Coordinates of C-alpha atoms and ligand atoms in Angstrom, one line a residue:
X1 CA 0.0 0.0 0.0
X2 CA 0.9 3.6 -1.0
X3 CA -0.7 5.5 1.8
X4 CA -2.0 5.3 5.5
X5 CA -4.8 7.8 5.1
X6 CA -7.5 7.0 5.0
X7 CA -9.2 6.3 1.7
X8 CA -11.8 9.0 0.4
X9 CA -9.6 12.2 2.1
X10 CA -7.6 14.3 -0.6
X11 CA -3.9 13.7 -0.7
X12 CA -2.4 17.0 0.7
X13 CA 0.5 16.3 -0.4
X14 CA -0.2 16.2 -4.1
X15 CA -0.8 18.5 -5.9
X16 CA -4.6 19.0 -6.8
X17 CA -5.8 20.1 -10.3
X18 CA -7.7 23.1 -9.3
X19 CA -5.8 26.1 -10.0
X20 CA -7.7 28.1 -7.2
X21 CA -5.1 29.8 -4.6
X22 CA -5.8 28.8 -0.7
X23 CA -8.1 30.9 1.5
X24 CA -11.1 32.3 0.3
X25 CA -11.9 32.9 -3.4
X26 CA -13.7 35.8 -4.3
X27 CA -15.0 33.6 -7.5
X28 CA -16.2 31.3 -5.0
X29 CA -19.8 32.8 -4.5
X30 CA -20.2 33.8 -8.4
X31 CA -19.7 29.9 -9.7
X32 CA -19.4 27.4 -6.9
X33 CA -20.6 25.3 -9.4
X34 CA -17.6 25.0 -11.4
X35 CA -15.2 23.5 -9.3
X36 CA -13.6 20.8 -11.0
X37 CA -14.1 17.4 -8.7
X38 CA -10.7 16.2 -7.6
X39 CA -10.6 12.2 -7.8
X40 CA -7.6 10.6 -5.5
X41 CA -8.6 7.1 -5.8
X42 CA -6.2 4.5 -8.0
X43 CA -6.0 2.4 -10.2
X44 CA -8.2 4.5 -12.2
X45 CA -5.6 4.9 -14.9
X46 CA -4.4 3.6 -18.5
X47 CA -2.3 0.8 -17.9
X48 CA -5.9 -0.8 -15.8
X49 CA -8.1 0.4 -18.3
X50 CA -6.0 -1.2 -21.2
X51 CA -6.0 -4.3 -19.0
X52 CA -10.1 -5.0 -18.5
X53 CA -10.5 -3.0 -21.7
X54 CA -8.6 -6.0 -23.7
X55 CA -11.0 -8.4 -22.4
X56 CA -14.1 -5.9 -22.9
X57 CA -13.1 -5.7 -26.2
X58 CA -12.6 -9.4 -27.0
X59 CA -16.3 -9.9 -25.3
X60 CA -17.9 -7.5 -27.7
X61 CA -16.0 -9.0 -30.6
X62 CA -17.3 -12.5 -29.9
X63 CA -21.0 -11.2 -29.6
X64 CA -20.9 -9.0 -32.7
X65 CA -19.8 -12.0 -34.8
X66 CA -22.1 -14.3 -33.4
X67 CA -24.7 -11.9 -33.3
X68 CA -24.6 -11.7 -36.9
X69 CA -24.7 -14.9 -37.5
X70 CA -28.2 -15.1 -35.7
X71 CA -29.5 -12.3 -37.3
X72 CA -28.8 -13.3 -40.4
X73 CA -30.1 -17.2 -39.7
X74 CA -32.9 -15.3 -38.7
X75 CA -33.6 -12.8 -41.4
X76 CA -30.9 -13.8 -44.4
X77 CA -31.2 -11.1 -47.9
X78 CA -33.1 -12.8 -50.2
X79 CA -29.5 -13.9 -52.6
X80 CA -28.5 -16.0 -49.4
X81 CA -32.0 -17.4 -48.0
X82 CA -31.3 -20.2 -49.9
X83 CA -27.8 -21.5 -49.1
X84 CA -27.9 -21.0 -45.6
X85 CA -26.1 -24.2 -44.1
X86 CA -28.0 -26.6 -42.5
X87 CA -24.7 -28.1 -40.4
X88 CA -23.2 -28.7 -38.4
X89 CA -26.3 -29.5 -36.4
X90 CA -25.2 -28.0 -33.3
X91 CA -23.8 -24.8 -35.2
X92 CA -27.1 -22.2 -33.6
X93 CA -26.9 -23.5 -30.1
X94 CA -22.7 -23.1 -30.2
X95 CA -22.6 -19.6 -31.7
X96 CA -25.8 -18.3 -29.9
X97 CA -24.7 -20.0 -26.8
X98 CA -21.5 -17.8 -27.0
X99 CA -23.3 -14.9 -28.0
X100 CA -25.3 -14.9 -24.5
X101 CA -22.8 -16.1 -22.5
X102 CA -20.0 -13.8 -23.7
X103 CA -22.9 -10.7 -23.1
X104 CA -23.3 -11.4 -19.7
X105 CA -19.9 -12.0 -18.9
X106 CA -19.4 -8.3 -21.1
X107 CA -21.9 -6.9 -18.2
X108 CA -19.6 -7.3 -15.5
X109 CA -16.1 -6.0 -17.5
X110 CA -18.1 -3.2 -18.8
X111 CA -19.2 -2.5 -15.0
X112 CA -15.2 -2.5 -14.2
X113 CA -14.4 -0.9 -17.1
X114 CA -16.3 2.0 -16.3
X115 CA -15.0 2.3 -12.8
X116 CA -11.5 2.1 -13.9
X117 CA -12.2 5.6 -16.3
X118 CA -15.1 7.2 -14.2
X119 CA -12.6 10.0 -13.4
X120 CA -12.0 10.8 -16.8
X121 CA -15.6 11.4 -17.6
X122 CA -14.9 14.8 -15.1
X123 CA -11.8 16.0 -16.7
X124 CA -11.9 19.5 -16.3
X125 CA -11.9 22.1 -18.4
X126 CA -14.8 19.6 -19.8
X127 CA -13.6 20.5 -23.2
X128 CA -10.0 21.8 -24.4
X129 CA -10.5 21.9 -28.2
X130 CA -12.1 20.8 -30.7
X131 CA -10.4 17.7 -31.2
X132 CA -11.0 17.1 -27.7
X133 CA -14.3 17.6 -27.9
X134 CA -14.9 15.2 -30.3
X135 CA -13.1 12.4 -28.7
X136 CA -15.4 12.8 -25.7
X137 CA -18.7 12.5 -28.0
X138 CA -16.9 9.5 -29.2
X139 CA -16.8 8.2 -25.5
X140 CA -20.1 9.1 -24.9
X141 CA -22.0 7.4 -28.0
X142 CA -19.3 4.3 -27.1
X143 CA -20.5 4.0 -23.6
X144 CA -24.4 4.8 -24.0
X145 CA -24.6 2.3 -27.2
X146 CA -22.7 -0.2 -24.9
X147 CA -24.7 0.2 -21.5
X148 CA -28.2 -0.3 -24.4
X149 CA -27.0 -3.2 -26.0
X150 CA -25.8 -5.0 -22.9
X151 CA -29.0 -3.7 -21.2
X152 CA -31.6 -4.8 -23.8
X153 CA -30.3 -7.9 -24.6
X154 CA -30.6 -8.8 -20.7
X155 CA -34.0 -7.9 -20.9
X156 CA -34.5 -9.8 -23.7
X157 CA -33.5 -12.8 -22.2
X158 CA -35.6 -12.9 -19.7
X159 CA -38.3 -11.8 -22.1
X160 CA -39.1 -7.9 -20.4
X161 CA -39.7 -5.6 -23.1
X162 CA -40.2 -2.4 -21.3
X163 CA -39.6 0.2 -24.4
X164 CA -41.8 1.1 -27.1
X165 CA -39.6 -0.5 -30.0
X166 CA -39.0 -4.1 -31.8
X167 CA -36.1 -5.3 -30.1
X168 CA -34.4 -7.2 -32.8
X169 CA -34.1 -4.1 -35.3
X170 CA -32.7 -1.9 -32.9
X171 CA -30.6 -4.2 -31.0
X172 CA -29.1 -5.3 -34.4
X173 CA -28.7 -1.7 -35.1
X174 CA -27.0 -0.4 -32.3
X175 CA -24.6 -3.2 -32.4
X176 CA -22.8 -1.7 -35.5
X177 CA -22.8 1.6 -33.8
X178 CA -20.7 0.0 -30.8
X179 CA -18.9 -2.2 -33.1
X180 CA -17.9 1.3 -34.9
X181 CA -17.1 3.4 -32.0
X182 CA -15.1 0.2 -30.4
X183 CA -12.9 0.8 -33.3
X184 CA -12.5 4.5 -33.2
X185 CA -11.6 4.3 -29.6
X186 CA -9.2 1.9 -30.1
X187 CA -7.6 4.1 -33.2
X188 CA -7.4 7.0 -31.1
X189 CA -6.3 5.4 -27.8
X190 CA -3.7 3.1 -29.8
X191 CA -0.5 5.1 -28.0
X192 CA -2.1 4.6 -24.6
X193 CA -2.9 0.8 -25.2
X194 CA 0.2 0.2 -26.7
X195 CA 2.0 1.5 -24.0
X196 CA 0.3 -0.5 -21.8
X197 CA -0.1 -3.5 -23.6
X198 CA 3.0 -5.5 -22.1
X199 CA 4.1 -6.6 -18.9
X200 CA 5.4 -3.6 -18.5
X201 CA 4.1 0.1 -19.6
X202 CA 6.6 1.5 -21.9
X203 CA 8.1 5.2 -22.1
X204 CA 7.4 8.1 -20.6
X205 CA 3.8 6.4 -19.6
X206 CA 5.0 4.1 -16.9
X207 CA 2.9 3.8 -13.6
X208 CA 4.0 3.8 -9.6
X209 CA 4.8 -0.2 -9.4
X210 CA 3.6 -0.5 -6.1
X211 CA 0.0 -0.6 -8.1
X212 CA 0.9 -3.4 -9.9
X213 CA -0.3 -5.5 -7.0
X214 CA -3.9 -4.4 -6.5
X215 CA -4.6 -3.8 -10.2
X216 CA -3.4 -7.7 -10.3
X217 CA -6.3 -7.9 -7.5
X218 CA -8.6 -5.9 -9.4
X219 CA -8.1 -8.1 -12.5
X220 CA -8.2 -11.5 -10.4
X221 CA -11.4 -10.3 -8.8
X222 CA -13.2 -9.3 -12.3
X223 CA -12.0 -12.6 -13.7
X224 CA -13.5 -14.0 -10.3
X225 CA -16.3 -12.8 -11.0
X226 CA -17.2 -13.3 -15.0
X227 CA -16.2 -17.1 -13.7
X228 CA -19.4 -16.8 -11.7
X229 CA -22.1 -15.4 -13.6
X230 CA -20.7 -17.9 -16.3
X231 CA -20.7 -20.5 -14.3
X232 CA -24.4 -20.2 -13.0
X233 CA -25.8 -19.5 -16.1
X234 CA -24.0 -21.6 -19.1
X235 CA -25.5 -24.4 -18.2
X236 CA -28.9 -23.7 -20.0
X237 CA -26.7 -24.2 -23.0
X238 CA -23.9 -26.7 -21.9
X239 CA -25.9 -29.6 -20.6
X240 CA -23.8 -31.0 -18.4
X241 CA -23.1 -27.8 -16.3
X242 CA -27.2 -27.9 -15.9
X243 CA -27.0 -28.6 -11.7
X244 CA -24.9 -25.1 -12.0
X245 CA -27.3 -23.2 -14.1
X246 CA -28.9 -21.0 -11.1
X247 CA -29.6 -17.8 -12.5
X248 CA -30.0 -18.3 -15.9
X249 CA -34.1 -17.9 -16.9
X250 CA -34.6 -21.3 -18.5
X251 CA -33.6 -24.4 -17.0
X252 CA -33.0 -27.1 -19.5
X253 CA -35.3 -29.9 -17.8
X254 CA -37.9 -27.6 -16.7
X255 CA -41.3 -28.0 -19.1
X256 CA -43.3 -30.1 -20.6
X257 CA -41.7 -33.2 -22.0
X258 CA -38.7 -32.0 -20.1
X259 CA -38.2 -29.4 -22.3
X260 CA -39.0 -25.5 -21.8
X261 CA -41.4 -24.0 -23.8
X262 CA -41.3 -20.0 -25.1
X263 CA -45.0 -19.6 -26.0
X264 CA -47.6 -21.7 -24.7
X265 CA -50.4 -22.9 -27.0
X266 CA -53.1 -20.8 -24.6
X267 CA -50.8 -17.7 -25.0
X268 CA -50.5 -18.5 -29.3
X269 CA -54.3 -18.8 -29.3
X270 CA -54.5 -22.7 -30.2
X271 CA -56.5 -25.2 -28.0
X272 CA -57.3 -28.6 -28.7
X273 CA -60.7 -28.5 -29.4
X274 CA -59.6 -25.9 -32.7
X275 CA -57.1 -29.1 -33.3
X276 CA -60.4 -31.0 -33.9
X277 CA -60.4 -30.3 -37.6
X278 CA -56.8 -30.1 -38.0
X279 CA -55.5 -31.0 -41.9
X280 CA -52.1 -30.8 -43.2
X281 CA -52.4 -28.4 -46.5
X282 CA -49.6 -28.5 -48.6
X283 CA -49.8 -26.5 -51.5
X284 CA -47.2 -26.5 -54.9
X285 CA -47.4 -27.8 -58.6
X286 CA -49.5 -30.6 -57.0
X287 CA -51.6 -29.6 -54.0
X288 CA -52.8 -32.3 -51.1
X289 CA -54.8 -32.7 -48.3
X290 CA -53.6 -34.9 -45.0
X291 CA -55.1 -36.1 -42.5
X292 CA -53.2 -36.7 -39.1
X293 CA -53.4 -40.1 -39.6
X294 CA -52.5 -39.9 -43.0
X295 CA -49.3 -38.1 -41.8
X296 CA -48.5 -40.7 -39.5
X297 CA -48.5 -43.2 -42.4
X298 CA -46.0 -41.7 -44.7
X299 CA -41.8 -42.4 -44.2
X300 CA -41.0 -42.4 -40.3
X301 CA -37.8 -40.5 -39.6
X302 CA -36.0 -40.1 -36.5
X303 CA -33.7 -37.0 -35.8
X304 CA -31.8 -36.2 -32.4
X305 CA -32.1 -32.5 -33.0
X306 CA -31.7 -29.6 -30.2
X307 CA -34.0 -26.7 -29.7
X308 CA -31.8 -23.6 -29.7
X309 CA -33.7 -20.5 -28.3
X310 CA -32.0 -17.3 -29.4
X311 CA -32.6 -16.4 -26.1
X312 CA -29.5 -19.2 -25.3
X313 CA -31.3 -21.6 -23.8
X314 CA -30.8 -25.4 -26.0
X315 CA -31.8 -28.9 -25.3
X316 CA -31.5 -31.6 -27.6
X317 CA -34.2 -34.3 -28.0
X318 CA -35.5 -37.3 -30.2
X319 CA -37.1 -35.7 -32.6
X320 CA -40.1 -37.9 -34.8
X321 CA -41.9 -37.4 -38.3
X322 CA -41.6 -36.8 -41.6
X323 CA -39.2 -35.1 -44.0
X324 CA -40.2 -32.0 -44.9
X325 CA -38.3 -33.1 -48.2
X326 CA -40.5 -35.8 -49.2
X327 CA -43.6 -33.6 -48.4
X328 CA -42.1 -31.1 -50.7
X329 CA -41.3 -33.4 -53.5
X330 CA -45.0 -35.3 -53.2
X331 CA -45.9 -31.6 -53.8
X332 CA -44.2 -31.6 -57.0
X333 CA -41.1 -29.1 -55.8
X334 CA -37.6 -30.0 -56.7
X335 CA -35.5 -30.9 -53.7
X336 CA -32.4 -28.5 -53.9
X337 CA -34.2 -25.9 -55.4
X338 CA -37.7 -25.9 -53.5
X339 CA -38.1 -23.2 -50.5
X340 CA -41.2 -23.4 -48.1
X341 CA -43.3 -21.4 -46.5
X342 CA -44.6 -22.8 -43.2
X343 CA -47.9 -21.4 -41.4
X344 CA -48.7 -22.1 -38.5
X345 CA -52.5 -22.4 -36.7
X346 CA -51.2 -19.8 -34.1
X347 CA -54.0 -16.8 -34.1
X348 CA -51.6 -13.6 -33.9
X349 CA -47.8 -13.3 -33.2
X350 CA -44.3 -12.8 -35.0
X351 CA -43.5 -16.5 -35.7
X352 CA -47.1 -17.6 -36.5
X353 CA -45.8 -17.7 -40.7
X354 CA -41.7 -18.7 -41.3
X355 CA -40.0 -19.7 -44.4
X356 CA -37.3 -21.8 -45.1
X357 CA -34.3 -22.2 -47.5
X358 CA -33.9 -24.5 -50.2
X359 CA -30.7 -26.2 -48.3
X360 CA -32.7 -27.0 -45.1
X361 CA -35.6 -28.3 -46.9
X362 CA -33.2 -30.9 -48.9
X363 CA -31.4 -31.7 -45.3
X364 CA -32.9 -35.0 -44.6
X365 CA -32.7 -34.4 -40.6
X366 CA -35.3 -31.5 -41.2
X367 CA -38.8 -32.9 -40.2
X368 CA -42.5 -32.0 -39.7
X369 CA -42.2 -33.6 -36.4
X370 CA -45.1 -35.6 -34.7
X371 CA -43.3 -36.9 -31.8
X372 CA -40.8 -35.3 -28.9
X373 CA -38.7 -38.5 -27.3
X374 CA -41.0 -41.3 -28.4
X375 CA -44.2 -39.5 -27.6
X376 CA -46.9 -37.3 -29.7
X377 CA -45.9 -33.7 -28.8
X378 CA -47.6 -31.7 -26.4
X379 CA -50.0 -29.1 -27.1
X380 CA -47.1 -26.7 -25.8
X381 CA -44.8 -28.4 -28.4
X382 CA -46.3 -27.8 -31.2
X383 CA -48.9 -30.9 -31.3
X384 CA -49.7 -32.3 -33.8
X385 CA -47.0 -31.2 -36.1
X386 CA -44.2 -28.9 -35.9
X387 CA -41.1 -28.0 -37.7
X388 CA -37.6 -29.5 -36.4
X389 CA -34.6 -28.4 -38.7
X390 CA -30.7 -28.6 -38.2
X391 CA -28.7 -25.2 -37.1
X392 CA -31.4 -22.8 -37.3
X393 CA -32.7 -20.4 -34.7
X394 CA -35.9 -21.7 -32.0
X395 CA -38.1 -19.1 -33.4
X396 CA -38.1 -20.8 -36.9
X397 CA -39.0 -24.2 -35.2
X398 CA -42.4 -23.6 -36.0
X399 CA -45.3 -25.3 -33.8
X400 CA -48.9 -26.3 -34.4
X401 CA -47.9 -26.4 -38.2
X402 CA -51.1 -26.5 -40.7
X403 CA -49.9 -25.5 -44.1
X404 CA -46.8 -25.5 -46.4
X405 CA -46.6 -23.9 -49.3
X406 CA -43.8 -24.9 -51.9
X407 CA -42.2 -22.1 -53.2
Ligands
MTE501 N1 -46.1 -21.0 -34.0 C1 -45.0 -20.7 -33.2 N2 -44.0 -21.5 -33.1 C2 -42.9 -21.2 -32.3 C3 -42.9 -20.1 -31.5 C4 -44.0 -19.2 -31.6 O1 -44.1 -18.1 -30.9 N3 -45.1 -19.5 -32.4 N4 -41.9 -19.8 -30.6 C5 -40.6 -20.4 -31.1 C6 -39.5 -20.2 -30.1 S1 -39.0 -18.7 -29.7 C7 -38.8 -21.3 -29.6 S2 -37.4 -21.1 -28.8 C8 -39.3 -22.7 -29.9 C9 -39.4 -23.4 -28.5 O2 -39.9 -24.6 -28.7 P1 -40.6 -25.4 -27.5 O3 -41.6 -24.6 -26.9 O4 -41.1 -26.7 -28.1 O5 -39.4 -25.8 -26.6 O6 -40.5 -22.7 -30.5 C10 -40.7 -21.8 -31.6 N5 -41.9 -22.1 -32.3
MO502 MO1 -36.9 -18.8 -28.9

């Protein structure tokens, strides 16, 4: 330790950055206001904000490239819709898995991140020039568009949508505008960080290495800490870390079936008795008609398959039915070239219609699924017929399916 004073009293015998002269000001009364706040606190400096920054900056990496992998499983330009790849079959629940996981883990560097720079957000004058001035703005849109994107796509995962707009747009949005100012702080910072980057900070930068011990603490302590909220909430992704998986909103062997469910069938409007009538239209080159019995008749085809929520939650299960490609091609489509649209009986709601690329329809693990595990499906699942495909997003794997349409 540097000091015996007690933390939180000013230094007297540095040298504070108010220019003010001892006794009483006579500007005192006219702007007490402006008095520059004096920060004596360490470890608030560039070597420790290069240090959690690094890591800050490799979270928000990961989740940009994974979130544009879901987004764009989710809502591919027409030119790629369809060539998306239908392996490997655990490709969604990896990448989105990461995606969550590395967002909470970015909630708690950010949170240290901040600390380590909080003084800097008071440097006084506020703004020396116009270069200066813009660097802060820089800072500012950095750490608001952060602190949104961290903060919505909490929310989102425990399904809270307290703001007026559609989540996904903006949340994809803002994502660039991080990913962009990420990069322009690191271009103008890149003296600092490189100064800092070794084991020791080179030049005229260097720090008091008495710090090097607690900013070793602080850093142990963060690490501590992202090992935790990991820990407790990776599970809902990694099966066999499910008995750790405490905080995270979905447990993997809590629902129906053992298996959690998203929307229910009394929240998407469906109930068994408006199953009473239920047909399979498929419509193409060569409509048809099934019945559920009829289903149940054609080619039986097994698939262990997992749910992957984009919310990060995945289990895998036994997936039974039949191919979607074979319904397509007694439709008179072309596997390969064929696309489908997939409605489902759902009332109202954002997934109630989904289509699907030519390469997932030609995968032959892709099936209109009639059981879970063995069993018919719940109403919850999707009963009587739902859509189970390979490395694609939970909210495409449509439930109470009632018509495809070839494309
Ligand atoms: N028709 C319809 N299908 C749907 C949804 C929906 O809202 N409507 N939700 C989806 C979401 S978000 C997920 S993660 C999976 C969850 O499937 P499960 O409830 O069988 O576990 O179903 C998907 N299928
Ligand atoms: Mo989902």
């Amino acid at each position: 330790m540097t000091s015996s004073r007690p933390s939180g009293e000013p230094a007297p015998e540095r040298p504070t950055t108010s220019s003010r002269a001892p006794g009483p000001s006579p500007s005192r009364s006219v702007l007490p206001a402006l008095r520059p706040p004096v920060f004596t606190g360490r470890l608030h400096d560039a070597r420790t904000a290069t240090a959690v920054g690094r890591w800050l900056g490799a979270a928000f990496a990961v989740c940009f490239a994974t979130g544009l992998v879901s987004h764009y499983l989710q809502h591919p330009p027409a030119w790629l819709a369809d060539d998306l790849p239908a392996r490997p079959v655990w490709g969604y629940r990896g990448s989105q898995g990461l995606h969550i996981a590395t967002g909470l883990a970015a909630i708690v560097l950010l949170l240290v991140k901040l600390w380590a720079v909080y003084p800097r957000l008071f440097v006084w004058p506020p703004v020396r020039s116009v270069r200066h001035a813009l660097e802060r703005l820089s800072v500012a849109v950095l750490v608001a568009a952060a602190v949104f994107e961290l903060l919505t796509g909490l929310l989102n995962i425990v399904e809270w949508y307290p703001w007026p707009f559609s989540f996904i747009q903006v949340h994809f949005a803002v994502a660039w505008v991080v990913t962009g100012s990420i990069l322009l702080h690191v271009a103008v910072k890149a003296p600092e960080i490189a100064a800092h980057w070794g084991r020791r900070s080179a030049g005229t930068l260097a720090l008091p290495a008495e710090d090097a011990v607690d900013r070793r603490s602080l850093l142990l302590g963060m690490g501590a800490a992202v090992g935790v909220v990991t820990l407790t909430t990776v599970g809902q992704t990694v099966t066999p870390l499910k008995a750790f998986d405490l905080l995270a909103p979905r447990h993997p062997d809590h629902g129906p079936q053992g298996l959690p469910v998203n929307r229910t069938a009394a929240a998407a409007g469906v109930s068994a008795g408006a199953l009473a009538a239920w047909r399979l239209q498929v419509a193409g080159p060569r409509p048809y008609t099934l019945t559920l019995d009829g289903l149940r008749a054609m080619e039986h085809t097994r698939a262990r398959l997992p749910i992957a929520c984009v919310e990060g939650w995945a289990v895998q299960a036994d997936w039974g039915g039949v191919r979607v490609r074979d319904l397509v091609e007694r439709a008179g489509g072309v596997p390969g070239r064929a696309a489908v649209r997939v409605t489902s009986l759902e009332v109202s709601g954002a997934y109630r219609v989904m289509e699907m690329g030519a390469e997932y329809v030609d995968d032959p693990l892709t099936l209109l699924a009639l059981t879970l595990d063995g069993q018919p499906l719940s109403l919850d699942h999707g009963f009587p017929a739902r859509i189970i495909a390979p490395n694609r997003p939970g909210v495409l794997q449509t439930k109470w399916v009632h018509r495809l349409e070839v494309l």
